[in-house]
Short mmCIF file of C-alpha atoms and ligand atoms in Angstrom, two decimals:
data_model
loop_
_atom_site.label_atom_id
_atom_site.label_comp_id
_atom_site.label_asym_id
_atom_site.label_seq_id
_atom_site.Cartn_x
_atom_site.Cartn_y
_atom_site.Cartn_z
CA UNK A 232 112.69 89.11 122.45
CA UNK A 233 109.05 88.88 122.35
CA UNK A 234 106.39 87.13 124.17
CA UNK A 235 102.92 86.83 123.61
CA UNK A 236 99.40 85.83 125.19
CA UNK A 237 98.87 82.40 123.72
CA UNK A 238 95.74 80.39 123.25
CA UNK A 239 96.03 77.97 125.65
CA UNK A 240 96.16 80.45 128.84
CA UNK A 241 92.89 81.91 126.88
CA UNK A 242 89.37 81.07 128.57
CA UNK A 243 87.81 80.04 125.71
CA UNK A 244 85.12 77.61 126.66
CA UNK A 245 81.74 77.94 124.99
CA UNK A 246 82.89 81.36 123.92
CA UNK A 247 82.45 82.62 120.51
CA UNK A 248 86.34 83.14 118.86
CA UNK A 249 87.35 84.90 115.92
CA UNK A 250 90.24 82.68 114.40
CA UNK A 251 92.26 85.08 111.69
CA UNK A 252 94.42 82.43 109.60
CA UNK A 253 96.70 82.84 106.36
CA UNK A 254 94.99 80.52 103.86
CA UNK A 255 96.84 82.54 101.47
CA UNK A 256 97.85 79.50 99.92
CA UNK A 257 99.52 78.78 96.45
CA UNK A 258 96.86 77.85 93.67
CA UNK A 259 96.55 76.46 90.21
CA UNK A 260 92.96 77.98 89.10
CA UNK A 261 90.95 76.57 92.35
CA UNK A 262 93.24 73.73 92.96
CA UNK A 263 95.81 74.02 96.48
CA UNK A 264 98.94 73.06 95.44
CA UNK A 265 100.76 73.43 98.67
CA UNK A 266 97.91 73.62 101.73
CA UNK A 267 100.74 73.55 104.48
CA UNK A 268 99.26 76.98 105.82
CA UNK A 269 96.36 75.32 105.96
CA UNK A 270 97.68 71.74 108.01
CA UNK A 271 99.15 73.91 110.36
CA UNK A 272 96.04 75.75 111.91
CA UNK A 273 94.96 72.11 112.77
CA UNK A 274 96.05 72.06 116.13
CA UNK A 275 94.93 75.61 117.12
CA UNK A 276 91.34 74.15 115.85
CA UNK A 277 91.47 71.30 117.53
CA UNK A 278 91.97 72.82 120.84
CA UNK A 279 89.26 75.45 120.58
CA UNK A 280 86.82 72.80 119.45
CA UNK A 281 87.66 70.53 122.10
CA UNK A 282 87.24 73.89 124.28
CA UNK A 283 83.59 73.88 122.85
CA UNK A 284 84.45 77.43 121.28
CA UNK A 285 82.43 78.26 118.56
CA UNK A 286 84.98 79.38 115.85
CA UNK A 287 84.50 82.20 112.84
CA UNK A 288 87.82 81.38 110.40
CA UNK A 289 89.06 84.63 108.84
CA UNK A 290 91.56 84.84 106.50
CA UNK A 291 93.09 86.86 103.49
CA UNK A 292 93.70 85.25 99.56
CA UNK A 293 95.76 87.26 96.87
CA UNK A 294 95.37 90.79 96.27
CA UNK A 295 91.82 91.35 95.08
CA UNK A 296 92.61 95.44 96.60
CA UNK A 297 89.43 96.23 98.15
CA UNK A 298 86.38 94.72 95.97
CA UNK A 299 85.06 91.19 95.56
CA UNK A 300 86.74 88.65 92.64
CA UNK A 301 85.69 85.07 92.40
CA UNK A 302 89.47 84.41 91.53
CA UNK A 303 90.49 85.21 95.19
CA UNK A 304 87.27 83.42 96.68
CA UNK A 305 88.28 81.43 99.65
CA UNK A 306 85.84 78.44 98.90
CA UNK A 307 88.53 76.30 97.99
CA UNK A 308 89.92 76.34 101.10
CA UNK A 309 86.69 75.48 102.70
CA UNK A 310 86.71 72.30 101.30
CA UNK A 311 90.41 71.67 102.00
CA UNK A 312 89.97 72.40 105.67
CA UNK A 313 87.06 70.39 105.73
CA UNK A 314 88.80 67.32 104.37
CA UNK A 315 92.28 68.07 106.40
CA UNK A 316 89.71 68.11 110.08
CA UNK A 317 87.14 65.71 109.07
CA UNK A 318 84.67 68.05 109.90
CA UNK A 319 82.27 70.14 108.07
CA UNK A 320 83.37 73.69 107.74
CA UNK A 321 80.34 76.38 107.09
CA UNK A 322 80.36 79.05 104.88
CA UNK A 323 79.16 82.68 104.14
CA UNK A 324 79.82 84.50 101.23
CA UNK A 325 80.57 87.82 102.65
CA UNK A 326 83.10 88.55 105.84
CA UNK A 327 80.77 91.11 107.03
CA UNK A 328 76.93 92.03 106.96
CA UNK A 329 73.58 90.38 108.21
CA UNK A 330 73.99 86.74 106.75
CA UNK A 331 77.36 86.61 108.11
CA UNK A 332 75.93 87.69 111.81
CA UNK A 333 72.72 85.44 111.08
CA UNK A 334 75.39 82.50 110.23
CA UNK A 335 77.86 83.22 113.06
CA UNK A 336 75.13 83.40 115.83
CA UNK A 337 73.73 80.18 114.92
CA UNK A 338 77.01 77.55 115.12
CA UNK A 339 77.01 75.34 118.04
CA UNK A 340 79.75 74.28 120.26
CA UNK A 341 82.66 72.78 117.98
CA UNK A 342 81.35 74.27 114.58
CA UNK A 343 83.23 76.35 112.24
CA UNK A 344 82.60 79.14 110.04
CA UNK A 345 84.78 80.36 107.02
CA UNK A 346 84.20 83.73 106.35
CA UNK A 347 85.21 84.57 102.52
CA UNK A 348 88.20 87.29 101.56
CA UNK A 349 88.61 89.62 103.93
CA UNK A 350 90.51 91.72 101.46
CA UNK A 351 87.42 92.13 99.08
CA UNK A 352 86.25 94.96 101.02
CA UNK A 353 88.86 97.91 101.19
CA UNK A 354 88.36 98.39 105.24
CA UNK A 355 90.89 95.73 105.99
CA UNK A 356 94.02 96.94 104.49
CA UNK A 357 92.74 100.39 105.54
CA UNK A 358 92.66 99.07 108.89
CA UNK A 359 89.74 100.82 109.94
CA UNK A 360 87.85 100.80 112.37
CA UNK A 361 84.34 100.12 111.46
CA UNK A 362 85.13 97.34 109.46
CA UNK A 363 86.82 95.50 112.32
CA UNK A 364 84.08 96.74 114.65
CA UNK A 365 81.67 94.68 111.62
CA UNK A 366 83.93 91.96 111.74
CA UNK A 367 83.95 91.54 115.59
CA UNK A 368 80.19 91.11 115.79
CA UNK A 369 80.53 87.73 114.32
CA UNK A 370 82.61 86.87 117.47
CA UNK A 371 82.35 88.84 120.39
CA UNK A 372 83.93 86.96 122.91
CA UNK A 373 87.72 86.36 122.09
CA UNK A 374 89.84 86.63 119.12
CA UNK A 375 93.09 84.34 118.26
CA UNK A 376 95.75 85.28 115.48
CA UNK A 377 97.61 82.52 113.64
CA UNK A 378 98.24 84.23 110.55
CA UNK A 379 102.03 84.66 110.85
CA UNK A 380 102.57 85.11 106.99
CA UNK A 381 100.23 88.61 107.39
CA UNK A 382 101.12 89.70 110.94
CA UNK A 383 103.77 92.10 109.21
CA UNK A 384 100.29 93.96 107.84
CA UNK A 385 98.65 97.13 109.98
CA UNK A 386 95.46 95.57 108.28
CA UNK A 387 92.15 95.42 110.11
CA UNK A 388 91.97 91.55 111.30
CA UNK A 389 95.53 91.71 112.35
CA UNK A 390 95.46 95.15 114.25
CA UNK A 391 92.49 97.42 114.61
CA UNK A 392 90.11 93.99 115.43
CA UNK A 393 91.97 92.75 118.76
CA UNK A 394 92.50 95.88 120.16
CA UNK A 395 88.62 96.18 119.96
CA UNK A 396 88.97 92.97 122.36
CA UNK A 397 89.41 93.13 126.19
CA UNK A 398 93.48 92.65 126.35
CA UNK A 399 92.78 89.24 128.18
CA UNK A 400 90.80 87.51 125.59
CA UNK A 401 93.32 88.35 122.51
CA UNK A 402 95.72 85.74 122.16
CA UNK A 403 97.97 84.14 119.55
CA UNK A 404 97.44 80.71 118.43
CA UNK A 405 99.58 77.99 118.47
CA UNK A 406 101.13 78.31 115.43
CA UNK A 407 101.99 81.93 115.79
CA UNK A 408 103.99 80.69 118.80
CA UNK A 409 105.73 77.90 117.46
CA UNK A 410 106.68 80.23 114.57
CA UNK A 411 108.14 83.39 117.45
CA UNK A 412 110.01 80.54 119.57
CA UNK A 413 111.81 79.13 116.13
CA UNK A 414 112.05 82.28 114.15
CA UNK A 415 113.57 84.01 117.57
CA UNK A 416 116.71 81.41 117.62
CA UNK A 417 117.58 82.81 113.94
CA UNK A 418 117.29 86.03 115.46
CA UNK A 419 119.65 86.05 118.08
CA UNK A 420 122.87 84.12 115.84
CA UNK A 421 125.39 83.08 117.44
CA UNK A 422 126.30 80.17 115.43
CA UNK A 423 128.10 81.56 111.97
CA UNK A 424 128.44 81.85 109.39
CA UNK A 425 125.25 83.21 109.35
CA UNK A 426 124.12 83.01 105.29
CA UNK A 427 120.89 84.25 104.11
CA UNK A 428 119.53 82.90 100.84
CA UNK A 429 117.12 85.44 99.47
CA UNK A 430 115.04 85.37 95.90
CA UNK A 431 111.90 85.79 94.94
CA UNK A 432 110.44 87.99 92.33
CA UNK A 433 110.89 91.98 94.26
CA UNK A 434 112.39 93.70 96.15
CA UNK A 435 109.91 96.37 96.93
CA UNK A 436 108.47 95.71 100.16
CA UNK A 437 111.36 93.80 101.38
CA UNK A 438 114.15 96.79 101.55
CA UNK A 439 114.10 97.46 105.22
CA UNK A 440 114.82 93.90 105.90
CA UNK A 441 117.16 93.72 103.41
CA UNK A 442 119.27 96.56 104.82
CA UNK A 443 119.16 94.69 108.08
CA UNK A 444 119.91 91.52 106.81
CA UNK A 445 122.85 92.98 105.20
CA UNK A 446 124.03 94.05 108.91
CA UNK A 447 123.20 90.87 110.57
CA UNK A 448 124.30 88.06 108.11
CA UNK A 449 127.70 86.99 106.87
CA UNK A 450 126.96 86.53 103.16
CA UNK A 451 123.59 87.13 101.39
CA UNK A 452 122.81 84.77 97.84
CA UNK A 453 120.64 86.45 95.94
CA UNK A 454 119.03 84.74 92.87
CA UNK A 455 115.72 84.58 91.61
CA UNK A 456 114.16 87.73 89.81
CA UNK A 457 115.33 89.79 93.36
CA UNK A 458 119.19 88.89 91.48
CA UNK A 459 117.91 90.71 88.20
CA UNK A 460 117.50 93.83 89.82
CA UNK A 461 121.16 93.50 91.73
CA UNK A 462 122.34 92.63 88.27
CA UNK A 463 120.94 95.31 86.54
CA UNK A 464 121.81 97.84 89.35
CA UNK A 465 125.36 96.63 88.37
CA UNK A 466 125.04 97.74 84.58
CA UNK A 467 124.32 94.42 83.41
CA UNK A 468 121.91 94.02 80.60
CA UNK A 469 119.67 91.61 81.78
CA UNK A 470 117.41 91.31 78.37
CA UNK A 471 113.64 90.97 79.08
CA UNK A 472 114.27 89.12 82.57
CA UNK A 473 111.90 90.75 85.62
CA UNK A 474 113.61 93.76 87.00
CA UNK A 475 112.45 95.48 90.17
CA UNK A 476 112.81 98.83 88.19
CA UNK A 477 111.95 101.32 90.65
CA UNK A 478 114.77 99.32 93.01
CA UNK A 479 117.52 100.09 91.27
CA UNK A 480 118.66 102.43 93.24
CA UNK A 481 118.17 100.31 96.58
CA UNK A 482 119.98 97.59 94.75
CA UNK A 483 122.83 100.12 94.61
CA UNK A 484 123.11 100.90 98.25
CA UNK A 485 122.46 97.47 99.57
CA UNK A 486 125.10 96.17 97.18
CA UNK A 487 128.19 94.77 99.00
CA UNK A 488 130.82 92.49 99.45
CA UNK A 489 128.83 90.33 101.56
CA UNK A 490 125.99 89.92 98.65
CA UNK A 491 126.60 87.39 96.30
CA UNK A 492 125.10 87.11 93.08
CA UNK A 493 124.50 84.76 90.33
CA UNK A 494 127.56 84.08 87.90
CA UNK A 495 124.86 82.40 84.85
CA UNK A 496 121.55 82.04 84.22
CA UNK A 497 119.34 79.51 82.48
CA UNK A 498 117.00 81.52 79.36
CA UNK A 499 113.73 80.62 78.08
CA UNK A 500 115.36 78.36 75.63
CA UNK A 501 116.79 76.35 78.13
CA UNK A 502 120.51 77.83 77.16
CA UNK A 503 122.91 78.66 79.91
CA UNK A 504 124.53 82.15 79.26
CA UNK A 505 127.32 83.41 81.63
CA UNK A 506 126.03 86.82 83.31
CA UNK A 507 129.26 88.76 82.77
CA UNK A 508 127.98 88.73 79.47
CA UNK A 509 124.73 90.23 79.80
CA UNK A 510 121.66 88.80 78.50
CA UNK A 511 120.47 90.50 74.78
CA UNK A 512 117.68 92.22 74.41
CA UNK A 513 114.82 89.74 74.48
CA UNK A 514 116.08 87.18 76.55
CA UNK A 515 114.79 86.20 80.26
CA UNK A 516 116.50 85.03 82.89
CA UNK A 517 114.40 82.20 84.35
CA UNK A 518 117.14 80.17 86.77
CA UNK A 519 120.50 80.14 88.03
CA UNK A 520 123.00 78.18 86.30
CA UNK A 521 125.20 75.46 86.93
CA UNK A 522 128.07 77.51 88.23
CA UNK A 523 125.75 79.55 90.74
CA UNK A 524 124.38 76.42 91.87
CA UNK A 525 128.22 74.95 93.03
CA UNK A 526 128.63 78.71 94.26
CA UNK A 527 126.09 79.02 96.46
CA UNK A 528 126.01 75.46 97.25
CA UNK A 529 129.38 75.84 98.23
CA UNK A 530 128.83 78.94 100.72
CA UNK A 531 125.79 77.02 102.19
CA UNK A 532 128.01 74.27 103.04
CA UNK A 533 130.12 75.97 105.70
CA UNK A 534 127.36 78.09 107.28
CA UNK A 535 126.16 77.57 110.66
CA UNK A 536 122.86 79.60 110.39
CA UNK A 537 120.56 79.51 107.10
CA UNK A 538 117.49 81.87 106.47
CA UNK A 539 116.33 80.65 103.30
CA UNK A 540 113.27 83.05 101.86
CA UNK A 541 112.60 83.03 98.03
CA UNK A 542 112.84 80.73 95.12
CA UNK A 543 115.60 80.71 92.51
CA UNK A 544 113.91 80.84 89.04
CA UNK A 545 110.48 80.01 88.09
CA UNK A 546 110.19 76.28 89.47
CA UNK A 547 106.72 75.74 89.22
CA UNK A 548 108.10 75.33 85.58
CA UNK A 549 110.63 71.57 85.67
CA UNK A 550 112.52 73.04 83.10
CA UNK A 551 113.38 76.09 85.67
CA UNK A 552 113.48 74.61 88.81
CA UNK A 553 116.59 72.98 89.17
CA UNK A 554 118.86 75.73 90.66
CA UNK A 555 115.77 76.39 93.76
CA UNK A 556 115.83 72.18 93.59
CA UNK A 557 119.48 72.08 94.36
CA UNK A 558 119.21 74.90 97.24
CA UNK A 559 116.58 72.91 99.07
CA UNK A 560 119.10 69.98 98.91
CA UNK A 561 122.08 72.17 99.72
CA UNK A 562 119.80 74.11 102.84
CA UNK A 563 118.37 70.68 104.00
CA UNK A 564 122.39 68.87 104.28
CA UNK A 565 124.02 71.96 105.82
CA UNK A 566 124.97 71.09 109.39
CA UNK A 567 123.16 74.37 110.45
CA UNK A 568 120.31 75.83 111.84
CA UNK A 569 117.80 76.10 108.77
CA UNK A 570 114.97 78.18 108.62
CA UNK A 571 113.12 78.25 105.19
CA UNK A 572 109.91 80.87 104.88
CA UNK A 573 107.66 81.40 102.15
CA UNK A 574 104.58 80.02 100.78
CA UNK A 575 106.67 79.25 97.07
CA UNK A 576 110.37 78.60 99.48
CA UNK A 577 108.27 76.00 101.55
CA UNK A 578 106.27 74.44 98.70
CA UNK A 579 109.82 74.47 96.18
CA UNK A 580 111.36 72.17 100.10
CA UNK A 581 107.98 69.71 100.24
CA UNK A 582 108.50 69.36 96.36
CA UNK A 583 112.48 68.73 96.87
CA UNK A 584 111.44 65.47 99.26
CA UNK A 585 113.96 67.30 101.97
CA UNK A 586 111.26 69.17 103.55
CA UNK A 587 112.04 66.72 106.99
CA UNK A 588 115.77 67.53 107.25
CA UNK A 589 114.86 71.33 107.90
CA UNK A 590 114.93 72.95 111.10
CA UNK A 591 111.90 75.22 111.32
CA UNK A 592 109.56 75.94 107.57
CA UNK A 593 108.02 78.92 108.64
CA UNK A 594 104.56 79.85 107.21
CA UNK A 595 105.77 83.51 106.61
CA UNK A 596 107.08 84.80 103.84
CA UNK A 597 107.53 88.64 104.95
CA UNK A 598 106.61 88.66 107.48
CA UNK A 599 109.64 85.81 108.64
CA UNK A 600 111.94 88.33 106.76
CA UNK A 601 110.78 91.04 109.03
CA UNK A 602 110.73 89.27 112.15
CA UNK A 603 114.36 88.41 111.89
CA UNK A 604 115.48 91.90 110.25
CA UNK A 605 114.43 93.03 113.79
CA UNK A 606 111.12 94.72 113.11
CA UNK A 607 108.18 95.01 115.31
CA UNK A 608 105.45 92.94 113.92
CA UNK A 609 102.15 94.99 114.15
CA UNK A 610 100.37 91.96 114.79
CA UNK A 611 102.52 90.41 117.54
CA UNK A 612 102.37 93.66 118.94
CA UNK A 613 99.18 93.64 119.96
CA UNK A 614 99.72 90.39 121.47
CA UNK A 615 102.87 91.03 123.18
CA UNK A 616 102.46 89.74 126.99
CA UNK A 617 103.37 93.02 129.26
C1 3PG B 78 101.97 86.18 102.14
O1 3PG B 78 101.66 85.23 101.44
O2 3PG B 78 103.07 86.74 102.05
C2 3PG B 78 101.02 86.64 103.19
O3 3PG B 78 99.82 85.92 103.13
C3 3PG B 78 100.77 88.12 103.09
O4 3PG B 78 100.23 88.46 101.85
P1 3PG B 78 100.51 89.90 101.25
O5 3PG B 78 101.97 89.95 100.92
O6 3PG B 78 99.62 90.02 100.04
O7 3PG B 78 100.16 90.91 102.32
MG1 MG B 79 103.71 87.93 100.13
#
């Protein structure tokens, strides 16, 4: 269990707040095609402005590693949040440095500043010091967290930056507790069959939680490119599809009785091919088939408990989104507790129309993993309430 200093209990009026978000948001060149991580940092706004805070918005996009790209500028989301709180949202160009100070200084009561990628300067995965000593000079007073989906990072604005902060004016946001009070009922199951519905392109970075998972859940159904690996840790040719090579060997030792894989696949060509089989040498695996589909479907039917985290094939393709179609469908009509977490999970569930009929869509994608593998959250933990 876990509790945290929230916003609310914060004394926040006419202070000056630094508000880290995940905007990391799915994009088609600069156009948001799912801005749900976006929606739900309304309410924490809303009360700080109504708190006549002044508010510097911080958040991550992509993986630019350390050095500016115009591809992972966060302008876009300016203009979405501007539209989404009929307000008008400033900007600066730079999350550090004079103009940013110069910019932050000036806002009145109620106004908003967007900083751009904190990730184009290399201090904030480094979480060092000086950067979040540059960052918190843009807002001195108090400093809120809502960025669930990164709160599994030791990155600057999630770690080093509050604990610059007096304990008592660090807080998490609303969302961030919404997302502990749902994700905690997953944690502790008691209704099972617990079944955990992974995909996803990787594995790397998710093998810790994966080994707990295996522990904690009743069945796991892999798909997605995570199932290639599995597959191919198995001996099966899988062709050209994505394989996690360097997992392999994790595959191996996660591999169980309780993980269940895909029995076909749909290729490029649209063909179905059973995966006993194996796939020759320059076909791709892009979706489950037919027969996974009334597998997993099947197993999702009796659970009590769903963790859904990953899509099934490439969806944002129609031809390959069927089998992640037909798990939103099969997640949403379960009579179970559903969790689904993931910025592609959650935007494959809005897509699927059944987004309503799920329990809690969590705005983490790892870090939601993490949190209900059991691991301690670097950015809760700095918020945890003694
Ligand atoms: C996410 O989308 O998973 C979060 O925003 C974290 O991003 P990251 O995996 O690049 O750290
Ligand atoms: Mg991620």
């Amino acid at each position: 269990m876990i509790e945290i200093r929230t916003v609310d209990q914060l004394h926040v009026d006419g202070s000056r707040v630094f508000y880290r978000v995940d905007y990391n948001v799915p994009l088609e060149g600069t156009t948001i095609t799912d801005a749900t991580r976006i929606e739900e940092t309304l309410p924490t706004l809303r009360l700080l402005r109504e708190r006549d805070a002044t508010i510097v918005i911080a958040s991550h996009l992509g993986r630019p590693k350390g050095s500016r790209n115009e591809k992972y500028s966060l302008k876009p989301m300016r203009a979405k949040l501007a539209e989404l709180i009929g307000a008008d949202v400033q900007w600066v160009d730079d999350c550090i440095g004079a103009q940013a100070e110069q910019k932050a200084a000036q806002l009145k009561t109620g106004q908003m500043l967007l900083l751009e990628n904190l990730r184009f300067h290399p201090g904030e995965e480094d979480n060092d010091r000086d950067f979040a000593r540059a960052l918190q000079r843009l807002a001195p007073d108090a400093y809120v967290n809502d960025a669930f989906g990164a709160s599994h990072r030791a990155h600057a604005s999630i770690e080093a930056l509050p604990l610059l902060y007096e304990t008592d004016h660090t807080a998490g946001g609303l969302l961030l507790a919404r997302e502990i009070e749902f994700l905690q009922k997953i944690t502790n199951v008691s209704d099972r069959p617990f079944v955990a519905l992974l995909g996803g392109a990787k594995i790397a970075g998710k093998i810790e939680p994966l080994e707990a998972l295996v522990k904690q859940a009743d069945t796991l159904l892999v798909g997605g490119g995570m199932a290639n690996t599995f597959l191919a840790a198995k001996g099966i040719n899988m062709g050209a599809s994505l394989v996690d090579k360097e997992s392999i060997e994790v595959a191996k030792r996660i591999s169980s009785a309780k993980v269940v894989l895909p029995l076909d696949v749909v290729l490029e060509d649209g063909s179905v091919v059973e995966v006993s089989k194996g796939l020759t040498e320059k076909k791709k695996a892009l979706d489950i088939g037919p027969r996974t589909i009334a597998k997993f479907s099947e197993v999702l039917k009796k659970a009590r408990t769903i963790f859904w985290n990953g899509p099934m094939g490439m969806f944002e393709k129609k031809e390959f989104a069927a089998g992640t179609m037909a798990m939103a469908r099969a997640v949403a009509e379960a009579n179970a507790v559903t969790v689904v977490g993931g910025g592609e999970s959650v935007e494959a569930v809005k897509e699927s129309g059944y987004a309503d009929r799920i329990g809690h869509i969590s705005t983490g994608g790892g870090a939601s993993l993490e949190f209900i593998a059991g691991a301690k959250l670097p950015g809760l933990e700095v918020l945890r309430a003694s």
